[in-house]
GROMACS .gro file of C-alpha atoms in nm:
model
  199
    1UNK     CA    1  20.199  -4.909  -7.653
    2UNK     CA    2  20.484  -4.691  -7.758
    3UNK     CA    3  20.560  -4.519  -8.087
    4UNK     CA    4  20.897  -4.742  -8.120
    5UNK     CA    5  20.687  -5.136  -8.045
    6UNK     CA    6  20.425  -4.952  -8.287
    7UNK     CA    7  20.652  -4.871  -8.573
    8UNK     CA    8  20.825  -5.212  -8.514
    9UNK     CA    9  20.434  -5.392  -8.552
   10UNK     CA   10  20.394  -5.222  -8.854
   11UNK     CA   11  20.696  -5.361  -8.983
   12UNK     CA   12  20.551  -5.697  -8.884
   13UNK     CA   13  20.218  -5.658  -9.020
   14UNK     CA   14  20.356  -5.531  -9.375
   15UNK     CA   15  20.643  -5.825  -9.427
   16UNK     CA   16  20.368  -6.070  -9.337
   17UNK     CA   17  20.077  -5.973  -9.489
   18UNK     CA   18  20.272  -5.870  -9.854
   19UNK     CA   19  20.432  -6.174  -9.903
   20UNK     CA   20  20.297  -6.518 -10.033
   21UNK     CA   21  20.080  -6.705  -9.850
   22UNK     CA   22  19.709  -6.851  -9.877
   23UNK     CA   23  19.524  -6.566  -9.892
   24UNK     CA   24  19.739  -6.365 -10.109
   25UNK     CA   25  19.780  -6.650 -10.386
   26UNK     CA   26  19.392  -6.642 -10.368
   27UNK     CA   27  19.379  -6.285 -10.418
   28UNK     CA   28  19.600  -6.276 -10.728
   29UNK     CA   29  19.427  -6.597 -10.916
   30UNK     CA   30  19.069  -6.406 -10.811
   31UNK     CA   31  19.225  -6.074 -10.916
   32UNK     CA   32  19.314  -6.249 -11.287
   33UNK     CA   33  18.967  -6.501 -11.318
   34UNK     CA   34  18.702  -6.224 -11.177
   35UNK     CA   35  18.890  -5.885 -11.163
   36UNK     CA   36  18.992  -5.635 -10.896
   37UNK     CA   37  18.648  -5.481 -10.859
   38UNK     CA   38  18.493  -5.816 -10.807
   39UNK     CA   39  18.779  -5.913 -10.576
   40UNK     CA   40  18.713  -5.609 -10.336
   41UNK     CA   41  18.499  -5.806 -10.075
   42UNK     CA   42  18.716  -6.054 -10.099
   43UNK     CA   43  18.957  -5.824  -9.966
   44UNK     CA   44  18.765  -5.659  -9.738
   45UNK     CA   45  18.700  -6.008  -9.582
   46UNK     CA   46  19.031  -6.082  -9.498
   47UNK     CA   47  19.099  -5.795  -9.361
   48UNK     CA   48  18.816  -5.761  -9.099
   49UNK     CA   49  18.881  -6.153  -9.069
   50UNK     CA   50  19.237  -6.099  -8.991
   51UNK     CA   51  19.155  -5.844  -8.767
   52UNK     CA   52  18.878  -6.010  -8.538
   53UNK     CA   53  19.081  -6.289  -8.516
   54UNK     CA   54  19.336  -6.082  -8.403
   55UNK     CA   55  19.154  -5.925  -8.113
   56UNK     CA   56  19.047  -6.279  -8.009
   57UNK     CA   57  19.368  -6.365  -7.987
   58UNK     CA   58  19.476  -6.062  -7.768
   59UNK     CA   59  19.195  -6.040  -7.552
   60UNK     CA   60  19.223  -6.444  -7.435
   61UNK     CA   61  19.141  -6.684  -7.704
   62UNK     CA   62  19.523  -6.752  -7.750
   63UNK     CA   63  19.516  -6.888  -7.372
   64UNK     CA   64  19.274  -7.149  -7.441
   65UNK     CA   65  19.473  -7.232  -7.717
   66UNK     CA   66  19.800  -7.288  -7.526
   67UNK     CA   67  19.557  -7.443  -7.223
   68UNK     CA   68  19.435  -7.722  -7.478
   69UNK     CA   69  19.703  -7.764  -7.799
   70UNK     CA   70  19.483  -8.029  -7.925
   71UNK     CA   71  19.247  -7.756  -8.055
   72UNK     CA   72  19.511  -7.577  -8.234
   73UNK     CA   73  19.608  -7.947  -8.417
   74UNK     CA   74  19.241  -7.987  -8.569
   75UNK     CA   75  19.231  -7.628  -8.667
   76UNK     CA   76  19.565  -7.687  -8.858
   77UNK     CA   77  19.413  -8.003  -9.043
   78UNK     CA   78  19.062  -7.863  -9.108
   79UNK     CA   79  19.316  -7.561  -9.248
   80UNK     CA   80  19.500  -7.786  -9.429
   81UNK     CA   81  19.232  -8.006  -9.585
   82UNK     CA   82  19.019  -7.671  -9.693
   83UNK     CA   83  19.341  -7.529  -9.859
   84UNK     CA   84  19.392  -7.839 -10.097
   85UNK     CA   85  18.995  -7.770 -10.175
   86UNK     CA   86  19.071  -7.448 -10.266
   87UNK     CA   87  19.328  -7.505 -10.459
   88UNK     CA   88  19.185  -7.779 -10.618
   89UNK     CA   89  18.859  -7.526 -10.724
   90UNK     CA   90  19.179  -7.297 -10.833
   91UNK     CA   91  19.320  -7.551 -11.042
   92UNK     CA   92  18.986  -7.686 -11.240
   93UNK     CA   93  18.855  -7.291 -11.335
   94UNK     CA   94  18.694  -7.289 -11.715
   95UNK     CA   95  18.788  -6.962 -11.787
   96UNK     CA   96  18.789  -6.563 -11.689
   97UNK     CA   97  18.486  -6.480 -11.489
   98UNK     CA   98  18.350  -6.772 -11.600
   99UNK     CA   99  17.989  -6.798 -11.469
  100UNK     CA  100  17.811  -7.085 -11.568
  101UNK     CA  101  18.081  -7.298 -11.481
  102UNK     CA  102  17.964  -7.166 -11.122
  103UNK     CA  103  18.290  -6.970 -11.060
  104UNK     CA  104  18.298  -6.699 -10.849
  105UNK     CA  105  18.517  -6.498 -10.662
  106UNK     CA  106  18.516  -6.543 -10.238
  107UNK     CA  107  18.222  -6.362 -10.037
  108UNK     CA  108  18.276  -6.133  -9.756
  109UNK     CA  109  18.183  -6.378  -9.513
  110UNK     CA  110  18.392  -6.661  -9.674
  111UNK     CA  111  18.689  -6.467  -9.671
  112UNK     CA  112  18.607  -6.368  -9.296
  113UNK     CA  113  18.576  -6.702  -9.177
  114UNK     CA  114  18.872  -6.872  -9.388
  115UNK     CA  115  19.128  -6.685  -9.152
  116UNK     CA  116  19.044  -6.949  -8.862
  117UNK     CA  117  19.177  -7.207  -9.094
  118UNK     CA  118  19.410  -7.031  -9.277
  119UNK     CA  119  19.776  -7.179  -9.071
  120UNK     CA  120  19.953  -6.823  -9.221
  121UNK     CA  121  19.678  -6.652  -9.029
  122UNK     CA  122  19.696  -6.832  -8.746
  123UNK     CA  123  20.038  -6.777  -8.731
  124UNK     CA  124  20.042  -6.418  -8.760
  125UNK     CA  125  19.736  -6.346  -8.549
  126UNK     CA  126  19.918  -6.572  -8.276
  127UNK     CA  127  20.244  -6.384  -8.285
  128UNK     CA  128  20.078  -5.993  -8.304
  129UNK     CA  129  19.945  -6.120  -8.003
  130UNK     CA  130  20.189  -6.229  -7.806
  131UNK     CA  131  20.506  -6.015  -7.911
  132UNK     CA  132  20.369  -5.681  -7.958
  133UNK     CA  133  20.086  -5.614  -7.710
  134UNK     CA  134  20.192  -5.549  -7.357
  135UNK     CA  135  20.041  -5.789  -7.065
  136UNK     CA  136  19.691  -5.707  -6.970
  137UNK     CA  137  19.682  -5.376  -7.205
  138UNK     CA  138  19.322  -5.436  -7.425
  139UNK     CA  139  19.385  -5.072  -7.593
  140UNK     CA  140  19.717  -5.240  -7.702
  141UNK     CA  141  19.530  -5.547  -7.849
  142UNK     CA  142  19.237  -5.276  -8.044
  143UNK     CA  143  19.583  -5.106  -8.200
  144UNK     CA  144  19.725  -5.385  -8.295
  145UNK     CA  145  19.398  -5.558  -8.456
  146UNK     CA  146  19.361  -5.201  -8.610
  147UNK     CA  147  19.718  -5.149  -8.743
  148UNK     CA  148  19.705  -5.545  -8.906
  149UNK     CA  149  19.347  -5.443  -9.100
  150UNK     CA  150  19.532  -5.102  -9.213
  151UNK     CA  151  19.800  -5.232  -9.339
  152UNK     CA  152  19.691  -5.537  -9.468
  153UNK     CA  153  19.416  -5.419  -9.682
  154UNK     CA  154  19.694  -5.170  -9.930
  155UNK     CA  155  19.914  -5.544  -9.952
  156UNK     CA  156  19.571  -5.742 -10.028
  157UNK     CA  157  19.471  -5.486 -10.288
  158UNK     CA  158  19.828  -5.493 -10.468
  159UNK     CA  159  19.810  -5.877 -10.519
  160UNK     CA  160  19.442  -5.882 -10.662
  161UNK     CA  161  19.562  -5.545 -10.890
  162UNK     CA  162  19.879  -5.750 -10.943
  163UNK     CA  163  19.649  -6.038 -11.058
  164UNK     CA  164  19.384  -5.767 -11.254
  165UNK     CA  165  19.703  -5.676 -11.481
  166UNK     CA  166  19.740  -5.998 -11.567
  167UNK     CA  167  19.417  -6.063 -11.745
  168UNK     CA  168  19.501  -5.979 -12.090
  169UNK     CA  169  19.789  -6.150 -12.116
  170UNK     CA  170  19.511  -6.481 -11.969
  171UNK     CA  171  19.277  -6.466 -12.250
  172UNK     CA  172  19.370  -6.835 -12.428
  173UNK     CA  173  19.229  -7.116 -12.234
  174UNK     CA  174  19.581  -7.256 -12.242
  175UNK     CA  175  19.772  -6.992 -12.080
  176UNK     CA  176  19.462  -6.982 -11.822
  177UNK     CA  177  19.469  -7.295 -11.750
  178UNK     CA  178  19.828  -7.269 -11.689
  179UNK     CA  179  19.831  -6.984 -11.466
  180UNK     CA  180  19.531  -7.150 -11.299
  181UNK     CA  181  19.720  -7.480 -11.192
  182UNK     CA  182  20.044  -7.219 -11.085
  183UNK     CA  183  19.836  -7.043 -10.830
  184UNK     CA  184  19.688  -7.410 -10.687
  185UNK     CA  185  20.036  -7.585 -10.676
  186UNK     CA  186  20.150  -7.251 -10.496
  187UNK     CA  187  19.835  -7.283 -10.311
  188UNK     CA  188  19.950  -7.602 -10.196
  189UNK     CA  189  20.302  -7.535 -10.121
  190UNK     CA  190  20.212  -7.250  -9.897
  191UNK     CA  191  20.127  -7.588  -9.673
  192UNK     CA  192  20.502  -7.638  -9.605
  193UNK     CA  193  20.500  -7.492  -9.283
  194UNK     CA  194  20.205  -7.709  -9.155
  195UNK     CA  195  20.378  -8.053  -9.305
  196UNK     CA  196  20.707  -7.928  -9.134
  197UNK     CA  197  20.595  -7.837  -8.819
  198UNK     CA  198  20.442  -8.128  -8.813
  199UNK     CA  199  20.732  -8.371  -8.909
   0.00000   0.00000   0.00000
């Protein structure tokens, strides 16, 4: 992989992964309800999600993919359908941290395993793979899955510390519960792409 495709990923991997989307709207309602240092596995998740997902992609899960499109179309849906779940467990949150109401922020694990339905994922694990790893090169594909967790993690961080600052001006119900409903209808809207590619 050369230094000038390398610099040009990491381009890539910073406009996508800093700007709104699923995981990042997530991130900045978890960072506000629950708190940056709460929100750290939740980071963490996505990241190391992101990045296997990546390496699947590069290393021959993206064939299958292209070899059977009907796969790709229930991923999309199940995406779809656990988005407007989330965002519907975004919008009904009590309150900050709010424990007995059985809040709590996104495991590890959970964050991990939301980047196989996550259709901003899929689409950016889909095009590392294809545009900026050279045919047949797996050390290119280990880079690349490397460079996306790198830089991903910093532009993760900022939106939960984004959403962190935001807690004190979130301590009325009302203004939670506002904020709260924002981050599920942007939740939802970050759907657009699916209902338009789609259409």
């Amino acid at each position: 992989m050369t230094a000038q495709l390398l610099l040009a990923f990491v381009l890539f991997a910073f406009a996508t992964a800093g700007t709104p989307g699923p995981n990042n709207m997530m991130l900045l309602a978890s960072g506000a309800n629950f708190g940056f240092r709460a929100t750290i596995v939740h980071i963490l998740g996505i990241s190391v999600g992101l990045g296997v997902m990546v390496l699947a992609m590069g290393l021959g899960l993206g064939g299958v993919f292209r070899a059977w499109p009907v796969l790709h179309e229930v991923l999309r849906w199940v995406g779809g359908g656990y988005l407007l779940w989330l965002a519907w467990k975004i919008g009904t949150a009590k309150g900050i941290g709010d424990r007995e109401a059985g809040a709590r922020p996104m495991t590890f694990l959970g964050a991990a395993a939301f980047q196989w339905v996550n259709p901003k994922a899929w689409a950016m694990a889909l095009t590392a793979a294809s545009t900026y790893t050279p045919e047949g090169s797996s050390s290119a594909v280990f880079i690349v899955a490397g460079t996306f967790m790198l830089v991903g993690a910093p532009c993760s961080a900022a939106w939960a510390g984004f959403g962190q600052g935001m807690r004190r001006f979130l301590d009325r119900p009302a203004v939670l519960r506002t904020f709260n409903l924002t981050m599920a209808a942007l939740l939802v809207a970050s759907l657009y792409p699916l209902v338009v590619e789609t259409g």
